[in-house]
Short mmCIF file of C-alpha atoms in Angstrom, two decimals:
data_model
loop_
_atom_site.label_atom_id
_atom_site.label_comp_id
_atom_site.label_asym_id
_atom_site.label_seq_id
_atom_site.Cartn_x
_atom_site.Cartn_y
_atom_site.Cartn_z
CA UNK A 26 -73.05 -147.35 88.90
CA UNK A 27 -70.42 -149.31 87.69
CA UNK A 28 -68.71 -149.30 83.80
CA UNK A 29 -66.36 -151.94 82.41
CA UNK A 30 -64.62 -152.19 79.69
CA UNK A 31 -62.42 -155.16 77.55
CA UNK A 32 -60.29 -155.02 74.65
CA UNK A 33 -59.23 -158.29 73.05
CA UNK A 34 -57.00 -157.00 69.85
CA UNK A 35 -57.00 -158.96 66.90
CA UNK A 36 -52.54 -158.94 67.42
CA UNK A 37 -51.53 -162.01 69.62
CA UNK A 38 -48.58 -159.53 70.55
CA UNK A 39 -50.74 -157.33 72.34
CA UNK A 40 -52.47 -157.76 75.33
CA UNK A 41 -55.84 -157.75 76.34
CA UNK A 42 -56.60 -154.49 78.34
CA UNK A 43 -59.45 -154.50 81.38
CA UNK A 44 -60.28 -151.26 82.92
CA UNK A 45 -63.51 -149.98 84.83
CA UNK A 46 -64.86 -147.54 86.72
CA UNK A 47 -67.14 -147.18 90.18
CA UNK A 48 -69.12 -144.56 91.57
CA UNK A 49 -70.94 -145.15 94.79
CA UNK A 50 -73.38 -143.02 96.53
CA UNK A 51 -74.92 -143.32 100.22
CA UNK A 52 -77.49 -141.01 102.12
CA UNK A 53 -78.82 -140.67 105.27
CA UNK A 54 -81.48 -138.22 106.01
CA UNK A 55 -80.52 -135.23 107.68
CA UNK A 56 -76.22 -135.84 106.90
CA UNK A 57 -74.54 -134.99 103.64
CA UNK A 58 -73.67 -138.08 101.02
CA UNK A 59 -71.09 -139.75 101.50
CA UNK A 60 -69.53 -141.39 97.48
CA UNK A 61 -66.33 -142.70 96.02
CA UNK A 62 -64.99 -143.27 93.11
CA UNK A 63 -62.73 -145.34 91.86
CA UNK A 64 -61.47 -148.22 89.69
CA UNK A 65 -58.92 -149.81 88.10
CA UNK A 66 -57.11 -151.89 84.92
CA UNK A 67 -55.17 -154.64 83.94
CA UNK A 68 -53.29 -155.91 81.39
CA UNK A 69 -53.58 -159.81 80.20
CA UNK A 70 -50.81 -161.13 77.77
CA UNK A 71 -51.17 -163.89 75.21
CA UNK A 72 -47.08 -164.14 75.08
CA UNK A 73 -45.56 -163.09 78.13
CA UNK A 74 -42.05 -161.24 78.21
CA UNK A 75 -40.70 -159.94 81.49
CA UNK A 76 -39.39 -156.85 80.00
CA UNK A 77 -42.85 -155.90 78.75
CA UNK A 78 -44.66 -156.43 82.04
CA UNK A 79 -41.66 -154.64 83.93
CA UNK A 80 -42.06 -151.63 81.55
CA UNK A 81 -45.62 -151.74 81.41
CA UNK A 82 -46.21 -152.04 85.35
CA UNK A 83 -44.00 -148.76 85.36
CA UNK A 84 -46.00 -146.57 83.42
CA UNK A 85 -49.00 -147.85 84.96
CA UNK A 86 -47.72 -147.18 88.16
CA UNK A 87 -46.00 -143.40 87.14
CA UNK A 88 -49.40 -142.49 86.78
CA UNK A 89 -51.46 -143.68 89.95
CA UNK A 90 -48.49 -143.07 92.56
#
């Protein structure tokens, strides 16, 4: 089971923001499931600045590390 999701704001100054999620579930008869979950997002910029994607890779980062 799988959900995406994409944001394309109406501000060329703002990027357009990916994210989604996984969750995966096998059996086996007679052994307990094994799942995972997981996911991830990105960020897509109409007008690129290297500041921006320096700060925003940061706080992305702060978060998952």
């Amino acid at each position: 089971m799988g959900v995406s999701l994409v944001l394309h704001p109406r501000n060329p100054y703002c990027p357009t923001v990916h994210m989604n999620v996984r969750f995966f579930v096998a059996t086996r008869e007679g052994a307990a499931p094994a799942w995972w979950f997981g996911g991830g997002m990105d960020l897509t910029p109409y007008y690129g600045y290297a500041e921006d994607a320096l700060y925003n890779e940061y706080l992305l980062a702060k978060d998952w590390v």
